[in-house]
């Protein structure tokens, strides 16, 4: 368990001290946030705030994970490396999007097809890799079965699994991206979900089918659960450090660099820990905000009327007169409740099985 403490501490430290360095670099080069003219008027004061802050917690996470294994004298696992590949790969797609917004002064960034292509390439590589590299017991990082708190049902087969994994990756990365509209909102919500996956990884490790104590009994057929907890701890610590600078009034924004990376990491942890459908509850705030956009667009196309004053949902409350800090805190409370319910269901699934 020392590895988890080291990973979270390293992630926190390098993000906390690295983010202000990044702020100075970005400000020196004029890499500031573009603000859409059709957004809330209060956001225009944020124009020029350094963006692409996701670089800070991506590097902090990778360095924290690597240093942890170096100090502990252990080798990185394939499950941990796959999640970090998805995390960094989605971050690279987001970085290209942010860079085009800033350098070419085009507020929409990458063309939709190019952005989707990048996400698909990273997602497919992850999905293919997740079904390979079996351990001595034949367990691969991912299973072709659907999962909630553990695997259930029939095998989807590799093709349908890849499509399912891509759906999860795209849904979560874009869900976090939509949530990243107010200072600290997406960062704080992500911290809570990563914290949940630290617990899930530890619990699965204690009840893994790979140990003699539980072999043949009730257990989790998950490869490398403890290292998944280490990855989640590094991510949690790095996001905590970034939140110090990203909370209101934000000194830096994560940009698509950070939001796509965080969404990819969440999807990767869910797939490799075999808790895919549980992620919809653990990350309930991201789901809620994504649904608000779907409802808004669908309603306008079908009836010509809008359900909300503005979508995503956080901007609806801004236009109703709520302060930014009030919205963020209340949405964090909602996210905390989602995590509590999700962990409760995870534990209940073990007790009742």
GROMACS .gro file of C-alpha atoms in nm:
model
  353
    1UNK     CA    1   0.000   0.000   0.000
    2UNK     CA    2   0.304   0.226   0.024
    3UNK     CA    3   0.294   0.251  -0.354
    4UNK     CA    4  -0.047   0.416  -0.339
    5UNK     CA    5   0.074   0.673  -0.087
    6UNK     CA    6   0.388   0.744  -0.292
    7UNK     CA    7   0.188   0.780  -0.617
    8UNK     CA    8  -0.064   1.021  -0.469
    9UNK     CA    9   0.206   1.226  -0.294
   10UNK     CA   10   0.424   1.249  -0.606
   11UNK     CA   11   0.126   1.337  -0.825
   12UNK     CA   12   0.021   1.609  -0.581
   13UNK     CA   13   0.371   1.753  -0.542
   14UNK     CA   14   0.467   1.769  -0.908
   15UNK     CA   15   0.129   1.911  -1.009
   16UNK     CA   16   0.128   2.166  -0.726
   17UNK     CA   17   0.475   2.301  -0.805
   18UNK     CA   18   0.467   2.239  -1.179
   19UNK     CA   19   0.141   2.416  -1.258
   20UNK     CA   20   0.264   2.770  -1.167
   21UNK     CA   21   0.572   2.709  -1.382
   22UNK     CA   22   0.344   2.615  -1.670
   23UNK     CA   23   0.128   2.923  -1.604
   24UNK     CA   24   0.432   3.149  -1.647
   25UNK     CA   25   0.541   2.972  -1.966
   26UNK     CA   26   0.195   2.988  -2.123
   27UNK     CA   27   0.144   3.351  -2.021
   28UNK     CA   28   0.484   3.448  -2.164
   29UNK     CA   29   0.384   3.303  -2.502
   30UNK     CA   30   0.034   3.447  -2.491
   31UNK     CA   31  -0.137   3.108  -2.490
   32UNK     CA   32  -0.464   3.230  -2.341
   33UNK     CA   33  -0.818   3.098  -2.343
   34UNK     CA   34  -1.049   3.191  -2.630
   35UNK     CA   35  -1.402   3.277  -2.513
   36UNK     CA   36  -1.702   3.213  -2.738
   37UNK     CA   37  -1.918   3.519  -2.797
   38UNK     CA   38  -2.240   3.318  -2.744
   39UNK     CA   39  -2.140   3.206  -2.393
   40UNK     CA   40  -2.236   3.368  -2.061
   41UNK     CA   41  -2.123   3.729  -2.045
   42UNK     CA   42  -1.947   3.671  -1.712
   43UNK     CA   43  -1.698   3.445  -1.892
   44UNK     CA   44  -1.555   3.728  -2.103
   45UNK     CA   45  -1.345   3.838  -1.805
   46UNK     CA   46  -1.164   3.503  -1.833
   47UNK     CA   47  -1.037   3.577  -2.183
   48UNK     CA   48  -0.660   3.537  -2.197
   49UNK     CA   49  -0.630   3.311  -1.890
   50UNK     CA   50  -0.362   3.049  -1.970
   51UNK     CA   51  -0.505   2.723  -2.100
   52UNK     CA   52  -0.367   2.377  -2.185
   53UNK     CA   53  -0.315   2.328  -1.809
   54UNK     CA   54  -0.381   1.958  -1.854
   55UNK     CA   55  -0.014   1.932  -1.949
   56UNK     CA   56   0.072   1.986  -1.582
   57UNK     CA   57  -0.130   1.703  -1.433
   58UNK     CA   58  -0.059   1.467  -1.723
   59UNK     CA   59   0.316   1.501  -1.666
   60UNK     CA   60   0.272   1.492  -1.287
   61UNK     CA   61   0.075   1.167  -1.312
   62UNK     CA   62   0.325   0.999  -1.545
   63UNK     CA   63   0.624   1.108  -1.336
   64UNK     CA   64   0.449   1.013  -1.011
   65UNK     CA   65   0.367   0.665  -1.142
   66UNK     CA   66   0.720   0.609  -1.276
   67UNK     CA   67   0.891   0.730  -0.957
   68UNK     CA   68   0.666   0.513  -0.744
   69UNK     CA   69   0.772   0.197  -0.927
   70UNK     CA   70   1.136   0.310  -0.924
   71UNK     CA   71   1.135   0.364  -0.547
   72UNK     CA   72   0.938   0.046  -0.475
   73UNK     CA   73   1.162  -0.157  -0.708
   74UNK     CA   74   0.862  -0.294  -0.898
   75UNK     CA   75   0.783  -0.313  -1.267
   76UNK     CA   76   0.489  -0.126  -1.421
   77UNK     CA   77   0.203  -0.356  -1.517
   78UNK     CA   78   0.042  -0.381  -1.856
   79UNK     CA   79  -0.295  -0.271  -1.714
   80UNK     CA   80  -0.145   0.042  -1.560
   81UNK     CA   81   0.049   0.123  -1.878
   82UNK     CA   82  -0.261   0.082  -2.094
   83UNK     CA   83  -0.465   0.322  -1.879
   84UNK     CA   84  -0.181   0.575  -1.885
   85UNK     CA   85  -0.148   0.534  -2.262
   86UNK     CA   86  -0.517   0.613  -2.302
   87UNK     CA   87  -0.481   0.905  -2.060
   88UNK     CA   88  -0.181   1.056  -2.241
   89UNK     CA   89  -0.307   0.971  -2.589
   90UNK     CA   90  -0.639   1.146  -2.538
   91UNK     CA   91  -0.446   1.434  -2.383
   92UNK     CA   92  -0.239   1.461  -2.702
   93UNK     CA   93  -0.555   1.487  -2.913
   94UNK     CA   94  -0.679   1.759  -2.678
   95UNK     CA   95  -0.344   1.938  -2.695
   96UNK     CA   96  -0.362   1.957  -3.074
   97UNK     CA   97  -0.715   2.094  -3.042
   98UNK     CA   98  -0.606   2.359  -2.790
   99UNK     CA   99  -0.296   2.451  -2.991
  100UNK     CA  100  -0.501   2.520  -3.303
  101UNK     CA  101  -0.744   2.732  -3.103
  102UNK     CA  102  -0.459   2.945  -2.972
  103UNK     CA  103  -0.217   2.966  -3.266
  104UNK     CA  104  -0.477   2.995  -3.541
  105UNK     CA  105  -0.719   3.188  -3.319
  106UNK     CA  106  -0.999   2.950  -3.418
  107UNK     CA  107  -1.226   2.903  -3.117
  108UNK     CA  108  -1.353   2.561  -3.229
  109UNK     CA  109  -1.002   2.410  -3.259
  110UNK     CA  110  -0.959   2.087  -3.455
  111UNK     CA  111  -1.211   2.002  -3.722
  112UNK     CA  112  -1.471   1.761  -3.587
  113UNK     CA  113  -1.360   1.477  -3.815
  114UNK     CA  114  -0.993   1.518  -3.728
  115UNK     CA  115  -1.068   1.528  -3.355
  116UNK     CA  116  -1.287   1.219  -3.379
  117UNK     CA  117  -1.024   1.037  -3.583
  118UNK     CA  118  -0.761   1.105  -3.319
  119UNK     CA  119  -0.985   0.980  -3.041
  120UNK     CA  120  -1.075   0.668  -3.240
  121UNK     CA  121  -0.712   0.581  -3.313
  122UNK     CA  122  -0.611   0.608  -2.947
  123UNK     CA  123  -0.924   0.420  -2.837
  124UNK     CA  124  -0.876   0.134  -3.083
  125UNK     CA  125  -0.512   0.084  -2.983
  126UNK     CA  126  -0.622   0.069  -2.618
  127UNK     CA  127  -0.910  -0.173  -2.689
  128UNK     CA  128  -0.689  -0.410  -2.888
  129UNK     CA  129  -0.414  -0.401  -2.626
  130UNK     CA  130  -0.660  -0.456  -2.341
  131UNK     CA  131  -0.757  -0.797  -2.484
  132UNK     CA  132  -0.396  -0.908  -2.516
  133UNK     CA  133  -0.111  -0.972  -2.271
  134UNK     CA  134  -0.265  -1.246  -2.052
  135UNK     CA  135  -0.102  -1.316  -1.716
  136UNK     CA  136  -0.003  -1.671  -1.612
  137UNK     CA  137  -0.366  -1.739  -1.519
  138UNK     CA  138  -0.482  -1.626  -1.864
  139UNK     CA  139  -0.642  -1.302  -1.741
  140UNK     CA  140  -0.616  -1.007  -1.979
  141UNK     CA  141  -0.651  -0.642  -1.871
  142UNK     CA  142  -1.006  -0.626  -2.009
  143UNK     CA  143  -1.283  -0.880  -2.051
  144UNK     CA  144  -1.512  -0.920  -2.350
  145UNK     CA  145  -1.804  -0.951  -2.109
  146UNK     CA  146  -2.004  -0.653  -1.988
  147UNK     CA  147  -1.946  -0.555  -1.628
  148UNK     CA  148  -2.115  -0.362  -1.349
  149UNK     CA  149  -1.942  -0.447  -1.021
  150UNK     CA  150  -1.797  -0.756  -1.190
  151UNK     CA  151  -1.837  -0.937  -1.522
  152UNK     CA  152  -2.175  -1.077  -1.621
  153UNK     CA  153  -2.354  -1.223  -1.922
  154UNK     CA  154  -2.213  -1.364  -2.243
  155UNK     CA  155  -1.895  -1.265  -2.419
  156UNK     CA  156  -1.936  -0.979  -2.668
  157UNK     CA  157  -1.646  -1.097  -2.877
  158UNK     CA  158  -1.349  -0.878  -2.968
  159UNK     CA  159  -1.525  -0.662  -3.230
  160UNK     CA  160  -1.827  -0.570  -3.019
  161UNK     CA  161  -1.602  -0.520  -2.719
  162UNK     CA  162  -1.389  -0.274  -2.918
  163UNK     CA  163  -1.703  -0.080  -3.017
  164UNK     CA  164  -1.823  -0.078  -2.656
  165UNK     CA  165  -1.484   0.040  -2.532
  166UNK     CA  166  -1.479   0.317  -2.794
  167UNK     CA  167  -1.826   0.429  -2.688
  168UNK     CA  168  -1.714   0.448  -2.325
  169UNK     CA  169  -1.395   0.637  -2.410
  170UNK     CA  170  -1.571   0.889  -2.633
  171UNK     CA  171  -1.861   0.933  -2.391
  172UNK     CA  172  -1.642   0.996  -2.087
  173UNK     CA  173  -1.384   1.215  -2.259
  174UNK     CA  174  -1.652   1.435  -2.409
  175UNK     CA  175  -1.851   1.425  -2.084
  176UNK     CA  176  -1.558   1.567  -1.886
  177UNK     CA  177  -1.500   1.816  -2.168
  178UNK     CA  178  -1.858   1.943  -2.139
  179UNK     CA  179  -1.828   1.964  -1.760
  180UNK     CA  180  -1.513   2.175  -1.782
  181UNK     CA  181  -1.700   2.504  -1.809
  182UNK     CA  182  -1.655   2.657  -1.463
  183UNK     CA  183  -1.345   2.707  -1.249
  184UNK     CA  184  -1.250   2.381  -1.078
  185UNK     CA  185  -1.573   2.198  -1.161
  186UNK     CA  186  -1.437   1.912  -1.374
  187UNK     CA  187  -1.113   1.888  -1.176
  188UNK     CA  188  -1.286   1.852  -0.839
  189UNK     CA  189  -1.539   1.604  -0.974
  190UNK     CA  190  -1.259   1.394  -1.128
  191UNK     CA  191  -1.071   1.384  -0.797
  192UNK     CA  192  -1.370   1.216  -0.635
  193UNK     CA  193  -1.403   0.947  -0.903
  194UNK     CA  194  -1.031   0.872  -0.901
  195UNK     CA  195  -1.052   0.840  -0.524
  196UNK     CA  196  -1.329   0.584  -0.571
  197UNK     CA  197  -1.107   0.384  -0.806
  198UNK     CA  198  -0.827   0.384  -0.549
  199UNK     CA  199  -1.070   0.209  -0.314
  200UNK     CA  200  -1.198  -0.026  -0.585
  201UNK     CA  201  -0.846  -0.127  -0.686
  202UNK     CA  202  -0.744  -0.196  -0.325
  203UNK     CA  203  -1.059  -0.397  -0.259
  204UNK     CA  204  -1.023  -0.604  -0.575
  205UNK     CA  205  -0.658  -0.670  -0.491
  206UNK     CA  206  -0.757  -0.800  -0.149
  207UNK     CA  207  -1.014  -1.033  -0.305
  208UNK     CA  208  -0.838  -1.125  -0.628
  209UNK     CA  209  -0.866  -1.471  -0.779
  210UNK     CA  210  -0.486  -1.469  -0.827
  211UNK     CA  211  -0.424  -1.532  -0.454
  212UNK     CA  212  -0.437  -1.873  -0.301
  213UNK     CA  213  -0.670  -1.753  -0.024
  214UNK     CA  214  -0.951  -1.674  -0.266
  215UNK     CA  215  -0.874  -1.899  -0.563
  216UNK     CA  216  -1.181  -2.101  -0.654
  217UNK     CA  217  -1.397  -1.899  -0.415
  218UNK     CA  218  -1.577  -1.569  -0.450
  219UNK     CA  219  -1.318  -1.336  -0.603
  220UNK     CA  220  -1.243  -1.074  -0.871
  221UNK     CA  221  -1.096  -1.195  -1.199
  222UNK     CA  222  -0.909  -0.867  -1.259
  223UNK     CA  223  -0.552  -0.835  -1.374
  224UNK     CA  224  -0.323  -0.593  -1.184
  225UNK     CA  225  -0.588  -0.438  -0.952
  226UNK     CA  226  -0.331  -0.292  -0.713
  227UNK     CA  227  -0.145  -0.113  -0.992
  228UNK     CA  228  -0.475   0.029  -1.117
  229UNK     CA  229  -0.515   0.174  -0.766
  230UNK     CA  230  -0.165   0.322  -0.797
  231UNK     CA  231  -0.259   0.484  -1.129
  232UNK     CA  232  -0.582   0.619  -0.978
  233UNK     CA  233  -0.388   0.754  -0.678
  234UNK     CA  234  -0.138   0.934  -0.903
  235UNK     CA  235  -0.426   1.083  -1.100
  236UNK     CA  236  -0.608   1.188  -0.785
  237UNK     CA  237  -0.301   1.356  -0.639
  238UNK     CA  238  -0.217   1.532  -0.965
  239UNK     CA  239  -0.572   1.665  -0.998
  240UNK     CA  240  -0.565   1.786  -0.637
  241UNK     CA  241  -0.248   1.980  -0.707
  242UNK     CA  242  -0.393   2.130  -1.023
  243UNK     CA  243  -0.716   2.223  -0.842
  244UNK     CA  244  -0.516   2.458  -0.616
  245UNK     CA  245  -0.456   2.678  -0.922
  246UNK     CA  246  -0.772   2.592  -1.116
  247UNK     CA  247  -1.026   2.678  -0.848
  248UNK     CA  248  -1.210   3.011  -0.864
  249UNK     CA  249  -1.071   3.249  -0.968
  250UNK     CA  250  -0.877   3.016  -1.195
  251UNK     CA  251  -0.518   3.102  -1.275
  252UNK     CA  252  -0.518   2.836  -1.549
  253UNK     CA  253  -0.766   2.618  -1.738
  254UNK     CA  254  -0.710   2.251  -1.821
  255UNK     CA  255  -0.836   2.293  -2.178
  256UNK     CA  256  -0.921   1.997  -2.400
  257UNK     CA  257  -0.571   1.873  -2.321
  258UNK     CA  258  -0.686   1.797  -1.968
  259UNK     CA  259  -1.054   1.717  -2.011
  260UNK     CA  260  -1.007   1.457  -2.285
  261UNK     CA  261  -0.719   1.300  -2.090
  262UNK     CA  262  -0.925   1.273  -1.769
  263UNK     CA  263  -1.219   1.120  -1.952
  264UNK     CA  264  -0.990   0.865  -2.114
  265UNK     CA  265  -0.836   0.775  -1.778
  266UNK     CA  266  -1.180   0.724  -1.621
  267UNK     CA  267  -1.292   0.497  -1.905
  268UNK     CA  268  -0.965   0.304  -1.894
  269UNK     CA  269  -0.988   0.245  -1.518
  270UNK     CA  270  -1.348   0.127  -1.551
  271UNK     CA  271  -1.268  -0.115  -1.834
  272UNK     CA  272  -0.957  -0.261  -1.670
  273UNK     CA  273  -1.121  -0.293  -1.326
  274UNK     CA  274  -1.431  -0.452  -1.484
  275UNK     CA  275  -1.669  -0.184  -1.352
  276UNK     CA  276  -1.778  -0.040  -1.686
  277UNK     CA  277  -2.145   0.029  -1.617
  278UNK     CA  278  -2.071   0.136  -1.259
  279UNK     CA  279  -1.877   0.431  -1.406
  280UNK     CA  280  -2.208   0.584  -1.518
  281UNK     CA  281  -2.298   0.614  -1.147
  282UNK     CA  282  -1.953   0.702  -1.010
  283UNK     CA  283  -1.923   0.973  -1.275
  284UNK     CA  284  -2.286   1.072  -1.245
  285UNK     CA  285  -2.220   1.446  -1.278
  286UNK     CA  286  -2.052   1.397  -1.615
  287UNK     CA  287  -2.347   1.187  -1.730
  288UNK     CA  288  -2.599   1.445  -1.605
  289UNK     CA  289  -2.426   1.732  -1.785
  290UNK     CA  290  -2.392   1.531  -2.106
  291UNK     CA  291  -2.763   1.443  -2.092
  292UNK     CA  292  -2.849   1.813  -2.056
  293UNK     CA  293  -2.677   1.881  -2.390
  294UNK     CA  294  -2.850   1.585  -2.558
  295UNK     CA  295  -3.189   1.698  -2.426
  296UNK     CA  296  -3.129   2.059  -2.532
  297UNK     CA  297  -3.023   1.970  -2.886
  298UNK     CA  298  -3.297   1.709  -2.933
  299UNK     CA  299  -3.569   1.941  -2.805
  300UNK     CA  300  -3.459   2.228  -3.028
  301UNK     CA  301  -3.441   2.010  -3.338
  302UNK     CA  302  -3.779   1.848  -3.279
  303UNK     CA  303  -3.982   2.138  -3.139
  304UNK     CA  304  -3.774   2.450  -3.198
  305UNK     CA  305  -3.781   2.514  -2.820
  306UNK     CA  306  -3.505   2.494  -2.560
  307UNK     CA  307  -3.549   2.311  -2.230
  308UNK     CA  308  -3.265   2.501  -2.061
  309UNK     CA  309  -3.160   2.863  -2.088
  310UNK     CA  310  -2.827   2.732  -2.209
  311UNK     CA  311  -2.648   2.397  -2.223
  312UNK     CA  312  -2.440   2.240  -2.070
  313UNK     CA  313  -2.639   2.245  -1.747
  314UNK     CA  314  -2.398   2.459  -1.542
  315UNK     CA  315  -2.451   2.752  -1.779
  316UNK     CA  316  -2.829   2.724  -1.735
  317UNK     CA  317  -2.785   2.803  -1.366
  318UNK     CA  318  -2.541   3.083  -1.445
  319UNK     CA  319  -2.809   3.251  -1.654
  320UNK     CA  320  -3.056   3.199  -1.370
  321UNK     CA  321  -2.833   3.419  -1.154
  322UNK     CA  322  -2.642   3.161  -0.950
  323UNK     CA  323  -2.281   3.256  -0.875
  324UNK     CA  324  -2.006   3.044  -1.026
  325UNK     CA  325  -1.877   2.928  -0.688
  326UNK     CA  326  -2.228   2.830  -0.575
  327UNK     CA  327  -2.282   2.618  -0.886
  328UNK     CA  328  -1.944   2.447  -0.852
  329UNK     CA  329  -1.991   2.360  -0.484
  330UNK     CA  330  -2.343   2.228  -0.535
  331UNK     CA  331  -2.237   2.025  -0.837
  332UNK     CA  332  -1.947   1.884  -0.633
  333UNK     CA  333  -2.203   1.778  -0.371
  334UNK     CA  334  -2.401   1.598  -0.642
  335UNK     CA  335  -2.084   1.427  -0.763
  336UNK     CA  336  -1.994   1.326  -0.408
  337UNK     CA  337  -2.336   1.165  -0.368
  338UNK     CA  338  -2.289   0.979  -0.697
  339UNK     CA  339  -1.956   0.840  -0.575
  340UNK     CA  340  -2.110   0.737  -0.242
  341UNK     CA  341  -2.394   0.554  -0.418
  342UNK     CA  342  -2.155   0.391  -0.664
  343UNK     CA  343  -1.921   0.263  -0.393
  344UNK     CA  344  -2.221   0.144  -0.193
  345UNK     CA  345  -2.341  -0.058  -0.493
  346UNK     CA  346  -1.991  -0.193  -0.550
  347UNK     CA  347  -1.967  -0.316  -0.191
  348UNK     CA  348  -2.326  -0.446  -0.192
  349UNK     CA  349  -2.244  -0.646  -0.506
  350UNK     CA  350  -1.968  -0.825  -0.313
  351UNK     CA  351  -2.174  -0.884   0.003
  352UNK     CA  352  -2.479  -1.019  -0.180
  353UNK     CA  353  -2.301  -1.230  -0.442
   0.00000   0.00000   0.00000
